[in-house]
Amino acid sequence: MRALQASALAVCGLIASACGGTGSGGAAAGQAAPATVVEQAPAKRTPAKQAPPDAKPLEGKVVVIDPGHNGGNYRDPKAVNRQVNVLTKWKPCDTTGTETNSGYTEAAFTWDVSQRLVKVLEDRGAKVKLTRTGNNGVGPCITQRAAIGNKAEADAAISIHGDGSAPGNHGFHIIMPKKINGPVDKVVGASSKLGIDVRNAYAKGTGIPYSNYIGRNALDYRNDLGGLNLSTVPKIFIECGNMRNAGDAAKMKDPKFRQKAAVALANGLQQYLKA
C-alpha cells in the first residue's frame, strides 16, 4: 500500500511537471508559466549637440583708430609743416597737438585711449588697425591717415583728439564731414549716423557734457579736415574734452577716466556697426 501510494505520487509528480508544475520557487499548479523576457539591446544614445558659443558682437567688423598727432612731431617741424592737399585747401601734414597746463600732451592722451579702445574692440571680435604704432614717432600725415582707413576698407574709422580751446570752454564734441564733391561724399550720411551714436555713448559713459563753445548738441560738421575729406569709409573725429580747461584736463589725465572713455567709444562704435 505504501509502495503503491509512493508510485502514484511519483506519477502525479511527473504529470505535474509535464503540465508546467514546478518545484519550490515555481508557479503554482494550474497557473501559466511566466512569459519569457527577451532582453533588448540598449538604444544608441545620440550625443547631445552642444550649443555654439555666442558670437562676439563685432565679429567680422573692421575698425580703424586714428590716435591724433604723434609724440615725436615736435622734433621734426619741417616734416610736420609740409603742406598737403585736402581737396578744399592746403594744410600742414600734421601738428604737435595741444597739452594740459601741467604738460600732459594730446598725443599721449590719444595714444593711451586708443590702446585701451583697441583691447575693448578686439575683445568684442572686431579687427582693429591703428594709423600709428607708437607715441615716439613723427606723423603720419593727415592724408596718409585717411588712406589707411580706406585701404583697410573699414566699417568705421575714428580719429581721437583732445581740444586746446580757451580755459573757460569745456565739454566734448564730434566732428563729421560735409559733402565737398569729393571721395567723402558717399559716406557723409553714414558718418553722421556714426557720429551721433558715438556722441550718445560717450556722453552716457563718461559724464563729460556737450561742448559749450562749438557745434550744436556736440555735433560739428566741417569740410577742411584732410582725415575726413579724403575718407571713403564712414569716419568721424572726437574732441574728447578741452585740455586747457581745468575740469576737463583733470579727467583726461586720470587713467580711470581714459578707460571709461575707451569703453564709451567702443559702445558707440558697436551701436553703429550693429544697427
GROMACS .gro file of C-alpha atoms in nm:
model
  275
    1MET     CA    1   0.000   0.000   0.000
    2ARG     CA    2   0.271   0.238   0.091
    3ALA     CA    3   0.472   0.138  -0.212
    4LEU     CA    4   0.169   0.190  -0.436
    5GLN     CA    5   0.096   0.525  -0.287
    6ALA     CA    6   0.455   0.627  -0.340
    7SER     CA    7   0.435   0.520  -0.705
    8ALA     CA    8   0.114   0.709  -0.752
    9LEU     CA    9   0.266   1.013  -0.602
   10ALA     CA   10   0.566   0.981  -0.830
   11VAL     CA   11   0.338   0.957  -1.135
   12CYS     CA   12   0.145   1.261  -1.023
   13GLY     CA   13   0.470   1.443  -0.980
   14LEU     CA   14   0.565   1.359  -1.336
   15ILE     CA   15   0.224   1.475  -1.458
   16ALA     CA   16   0.254   1.800  -1.267
   17SER     CA   17   0.594   1.852  -1.408
   18ALA     CA   18   0.467   1.791  -1.759
   19CYS     CA   19   0.178   2.032  -1.701
   20GLY     CA   20   0.407   2.310  -1.603
   21GLY     CA   21   0.429   2.248  -1.234
   22THR     CA   22   0.749   2.344  -1.067
   23GLY     CA   23   0.924   2.280  -0.753
   24SER     CA   24   0.998   2.538  -0.495
   25GLY     CA   25   1.004   2.888  -0.639
   26GLY     CA   26   0.795   2.790  -0.944
   27ALA     CA   27   0.441   2.885  -1.046
   28ALA     CA   28   0.161   2.717  -0.863
   29ALA     CA   29  -0.007   2.424  -1.036
   30GLY     CA   30  -0.264   2.531  -1.289
   31GLN     CA   31  -0.105   2.873  -1.347
   32ALA     CA   32   0.060   2.975  -1.671
   33ALA     CA   33   0.437   2.994  -1.672
   34PRO     CA   34   0.575   3.345  -1.682
   35ALA     CA   35   0.641   3.481  -2.031
   36THR     CA   36   0.998   3.461  -2.146
   37VAL     CA   37   1.160   3.805  -2.121
   38VAL     CA   38   1.358   3.898  -2.429
   39GLU     CA   39   1.639   4.135  -2.346
   40GLN     CA   40   1.667   4.424  -2.591
   41ALA     CA   41   1.994   4.592  -2.676
   42PRO     CA   42   2.012   4.935  -2.517
   43ALA     CA   43   1.915   5.213  -2.757
   44LYS     CA   44   2.205   5.403  -2.902
   45ARG     CA   45   2.232   5.745  -2.750
   46THR     CA   46   2.298   6.033  -2.982
   47PRO     CA   47   2.546   6.267  -2.821
   48ALA     CA   48   2.375   6.591  -2.724
   49LYS     CA   49   2.471   6.874  -2.952
   50GLN     CA   50   2.645   7.150  -2.769
   51ALA     CA   51   2.516   7.496  -2.843
   52PRO     CA   52   2.772   7.702  -3.030
   53PRO     CA   53   2.930   7.974  -2.822
   54ASP     CA   54   2.769   8.312  -2.859
   55ALA     CA   55   2.925   8.504  -3.144
   56LYS     CA   56   3.112   8.814  -3.042
   57PRO     CA   57   2.910   9.124  -3.128
   58LEU     CA   58   3.168   9.278  -3.361
   59GLU     CA   59   3.287   8.960  -3.528
   60GLY     CA   60   3.386   9.036  -3.888
   61LYS     CA   61   3.388   9.415  -3.844
   62VAL     CA   62   3.692   9.626  -3.927
   63VAL     CA   63   3.761   9.940  -3.727
   64VAL     CA   64   4.042  10.189  -3.788
   65ILE     CA   65   4.153  10.404  -3.495
   66ASP     CA   66   4.350  10.720  -3.561
   67PRO     CA   67   4.527  10.848  -3.247
   68GLY     CA   68   4.568  11.220  -3.321
   69HIS     CA   69   4.918  11.365  -3.370
   70ASN     CA   70   5.232  11.183  -3.250
   71GLY     CA   71   5.468  11.226  -2.957
   72GLY     CA   72   5.771  11.298  -3.175
   73ASN     CA   73   5.612  11.557  -3.404
   74TYR     CA   74   5.784  11.844  -3.224
   75ARG     CA   75   6.124  11.705  -3.325
   76ASP     CA   76   6.067  11.745  -3.699
   77PRO     CA   77   5.882  12.070  -3.773
   78LYS     CA   78   5.986  12.059  -4.139
   79ALA     CA   79   5.809  11.727  -4.196
   80VAL     CA   80   5.509  11.823  -3.987
   81ASN     CA   81   5.462  12.161  -4.155
   82ARG     CA   82   5.486  12.024  -4.510
   83GLN     CA   83   5.173  12.134  -4.697
   84VAL     CA   84   4.935  11.870  -4.828
   85ASN     CA   85   4.622  11.894  -5.039
   86VAL     CA   86   4.300  11.814  -4.852
   87LEU     CA   87   4.087  11.899  -5.160
   88THR     CA   88   3.927  12.211  -5.013
   89LYS     CA   89   4.259  12.372  -4.920
   90TRP     CA   90   4.627  12.307  -4.845
   91LYS     CA   91   4.716  12.229  -4.486
   92PRO     CA   92   5.018  12.118  -4.279
   93CYS     CA   93   5.089  11.746  -4.287
   94ASP     CA   94   5.018  11.732  -3.913
   95THR     CA   95   5.064  11.935  -3.593
   96THR     CA   96   5.209  11.873  -3.250
   97GLY     CA   97   4.868  11.894  -3.085
   98THR     CA   98   4.787  12.065  -2.759
   99GLU     CA   99   4.852  11.982  -2.391
  100THR     CA  100   4.721  12.050  -2.043
  101ASN     CA  101   4.866  12.331  -1.831
  102SER     CA  102   5.070  12.069  -1.649
  103GLY     CA  103   5.224  11.937  -1.972
  104TYR     CA  104   5.020  11.624  -2.039
  105THR     CA  105   5.017  11.612  -2.419
  106GLU     CA  106   4.732  11.547  -2.654
  107ALA     CA  107   4.945  11.290  -2.834
  108ALA     CA  108   4.993  11.095  -2.510
  109PHE     CA  109   4.623  11.114  -2.431
  110THR     CA  110   4.509  10.998  -2.773
  111TRP     CA  111   4.761  10.715  -2.779
  112ASP     CA  112   4.656  10.586  -2.437
  113VAL     CA  113   4.284  10.599  -2.511
  114SER     CA  114   4.343  10.433  -2.848
  115GLN     CA  115   4.536  10.145  -2.691
  116ARG     CA  116   4.256  10.087  -2.445
  117LEU     CA  117   3.997  10.108  -2.722
  118VAL     CA  118   4.183   9.850  -2.931
  119LYS     CA  119   4.161   9.599  -2.649
  120VAL     CA  120   3.791   9.655  -2.588
  121LEU     CA  121   3.705   9.624  -2.956
  122GLU     CA  122   3.919   9.315  -3.010
  123ASP     CA  123   3.759   9.151  -2.706
  124ARG     CA  124   3.426   9.209  -2.882
  125GLY     CA  125   3.551   9.041  -3.200
  126ALA     CA  126   3.649   9.337  -3.419
  127LYS     CA  127   3.958   9.352  -3.634
  128VAL     CA  128   4.134   9.678  -3.543
  129LYS     CA  129   4.401   9.877  -3.722
  130LEU     CA  130   4.586  10.184  -3.593
  131THR     CA  131   4.722  10.467  -3.804
  132ARG     CA  132   5.040  10.483  -3.594
  133THR     CA  133   5.228  10.218  -3.397
  134GLY     CA  134   5.367  10.421  -3.107
  135ASN     CA  135   5.394  10.765  -2.950
  136ASN     CA  136   5.757  10.850  -3.019
  137GLY     CA  137   5.750  10.897  -3.395
  138VAL     CA  138   5.653  11.165  -3.646
  139GLY     CA  139   5.329  11.169  -3.842
  140PRO     CA  140   5.182  11.014  -4.045
  141CYS     CA  141   5.038  11.297  -4.248
  142ILE     CA  142   4.666  11.356  -4.238
  143THR     CA  143   4.641  11.232  -4.598
  144GLN     CA  144   4.807  10.903  -4.502
  145ARG     CA  145   4.579  10.861  -4.204
  146ALA     CA  146   4.277  10.874  -4.432
  147ALA     CA  147   4.442  10.635  -4.678
  148ILE     CA  148   4.499  10.375  -4.405
  149GLY     CA  149   4.129  10.360  -4.329
  150ASN     CA  150   4.043  10.345  -4.697
  151LYS     CA  151   4.289  10.062  -4.767
  152ALA     CA  152   4.154   9.862  -4.474
  153GLU     CA  153   3.800   9.907  -4.611
  154ALA     CA  154   3.700   9.991  -4.256
  155ASP     CA  155   3.341   9.956  -4.149
  156ALA     CA  156   3.407  10.259  -3.928
  157ALA     CA  157   3.701  10.487  -3.855
  158ILE     CA  158   3.751  10.727  -3.565
  159SER     CA  159   4.016  10.992  -3.506
  160ILE     CA  160   4.071  11.063  -3.137
  161HIS     CA  161   4.172  11.410  -3.017
  162GLY     CA  162   4.174  11.649  -2.725
  163ASP     CA  163   4.095  12.014  -2.791
  164GLY     CA  164   4.304  12.316  -2.696
  165SER     CA  165   4.047  12.594  -2.665
  166ALA     CA  166   4.017  12.881  -2.417
  167PRO     CA  167   4.026  12.782  -2.046
  168GLY     CA  168   3.661  12.876  -1.992
  169ASN     CA  169   3.541  12.638  -2.264
  170HIS     CA  170   3.460  12.282  -2.171
  171GLY     CA  171   3.295  11.964  -2.294
  172PHE     CA  172   3.337  11.728  -2.588
  173HIS     CA  173   3.220  11.738  -2.946
  174ILE     CA  174   3.211  11.520  -3.257
  175ILE     CA  175   3.335  11.641  -3.596
  176MET     CA  176   3.176  11.493  -3.908
  177PRO     CA  177   3.235  11.551  -4.280
  178LYS     CA  178   3.040  11.764  -4.524
  179LYS     CA  179   2.993  11.696  -4.892
  180ILE     CA  180   3.274  11.853  -5.096
  181ASN     CA  181   3.221  11.695  -5.440
  182GLY     CA  182   3.493  11.453  -5.342
  183PRO     CA  183   3.553  11.097  -5.220
  184VAL     CA  184   3.390  11.152  -4.882
  185ASP     CA  185   3.052  11.246  -5.028
  186LYS     CA  186   2.923  10.889  -5.045
  187VAL     CA  187   2.983  10.829  -4.673
  188VAL     CA  188   2.867  11.164  -4.532
  189GLY     CA  189   2.532  11.020  -4.425
  190ALA     CA  190   2.686  10.711  -4.265
  191SER     CA  191   2.947  10.927  -4.092
  192SER     CA  192   2.672  11.141  -3.943
  193LYS     CA  193   2.499  10.831  -3.806
  194LEU     CA  194   2.830  10.710  -3.663
  195GLY     CA  195   2.888  11.049  -3.503
  196ILE     CA  196   2.551  11.056  -3.332
  197ASP     CA  197   2.592  10.703  -3.196
  198VAL     CA  198   2.937  10.781  -3.059
  199ARG     CA  199   2.819  11.112  -2.914
  200ASN     CA  200   2.536  10.943  -2.725
  201ALA     CA  201   2.755  10.666  -2.589
  202TYR     CA  202   3.041  10.899  -2.492
  203ALA     CA  203   2.813  11.134  -2.300
  204LYS     CA  204   2.648  10.843  -2.118
  205GLY     CA  205   2.970  10.659  -2.043
  206THR     CA  206   3.193  10.946  -1.931
  207GLY     CA  207   2.966  11.215  -1.790
  208ILE     CA  208   3.151  11.480  -1.992
  209PRO     CA  209   2.893  11.737  -2.106
  210TYR     CA  210   2.838  11.855  -2.460
  211SER     CA  211   3.073  12.130  -2.569
  212ASN     CA  212   2.962  12.478  -2.462
  213TYR     CA  213   3.165  12.653  -2.728
  214ILE     CA  214   3.142  12.469  -3.058
  215GLY     CA  215   2.884  12.272  -3.255
  216ARG     CA  216   2.520  12.210  -3.180
  217ASN     CA  217   2.446  11.938  -2.927
  218ALA     CA  218   2.812  11.839  -2.955
  219LEU     CA  219   2.790  11.789  -3.333
  220ASP     CA  220   3.008  11.988  -3.571
  221TYR     CA  221   3.028  11.949  -3.950
  222ARG     CA  222   3.344  12.057  -4.132
  223ASN     CA  223   3.494  12.042  -4.479
  224ASP     CA  224   3.854  12.142  -4.404
  225LEU     CA  225   3.996  11.830  -4.241
  226GLY     CA  226   4.201  11.603  -4.462
  227GLY     CA  227   4.132  11.299  -4.248
  228LEU     CA  228   3.762  11.338  -4.330
  229ASN     CA  229   3.769  11.490  -4.679
  230LEU     CA  230   3.982  11.206  -4.817
  231SER     CA  231   3.798  10.923  -4.645
  232THR     CA  232   3.596  10.673  -4.845
  233VAL     CA  233   3.476  10.494  -4.530
  234PRO     CA  234   3.248  10.626  -4.254
  235LYS     CA  235   3.470  10.838  -4.031
  236ILE     CA  236   3.448  11.093  -3.751
  237PHE     CA  237   3.673  11.294  -3.519
  238ILE     CA  238   3.608  11.327  -3.147
  239GLU     CA  239   3.746  11.607  -2.933
  240CYS     CA  240   3.722  11.420  -2.603
  241GLY     CA  241   3.740  11.735  -2.392
  242ASN     CA  242   3.920  12.068  -2.371
  243MET     CA  243   4.269  12.005  -2.237
  244ARG     CA  244   4.306  12.373  -2.145
  245ASN     CA  245   4.004  12.362  -1.918
  246ALA     CA  246   4.096  12.263  -1.562
  247GLY     CA  247   3.796  12.036  -1.511
  248ASP     CA  248   3.827  11.853  -1.842
  249ALA     CA  249   4.204  11.827  -1.804
  250ALA     CA  250   4.178  11.667  -1.461
  251LYS     CA  251   3.957  11.395  -1.605
  252MET     CA  252   4.169  11.339  -1.914
  253LYS     CA  253   4.482  11.292  -1.704
  254ASP     CA  254   4.312  11.020  -1.499
  255PRO     CA  255   4.370  10.662  -1.626
  256LYS     CA  256   4.032  10.555  -1.488
  257PHE     CA  257   3.861  10.821  -1.696
  258ARG     CA  258   4.057  10.717  -2.004
  259GLN     CA  259   3.934  10.362  -1.958
  260LYS     CA  260   3.577  10.490  -1.930
  261ALA     CA  261   3.633  10.691  -2.247
  262ALA     CA  262   3.759  10.385  -2.433
  263VAL     CA  263   3.463  10.171  -2.329
  264ALA     CA  264   3.219  10.450  -2.417
  265LEU     CA  265   3.374  10.490  -2.763
  266ALA     CA  266   3.354  10.114  -2.816
  267ASN     CA  267   2.988  10.120  -2.719
  268GLY     CA  268   2.918  10.396  -2.968
  269LEU     CA  269   3.102  10.214  -3.245
  270GLN     CA  270   2.917   9.893  -3.164
  271GLN     CA  271   2.583  10.067  -3.170
  272TYR     CA  272   2.660  10.198  -3.518
  273LEU     CA  273   2.807   9.874  -3.651
  274LYS     CA  274   2.522   9.656  -3.525
  275ALA     CA  275   2.241   9.886  -3.639
   0.00000   0.00000   0.00000
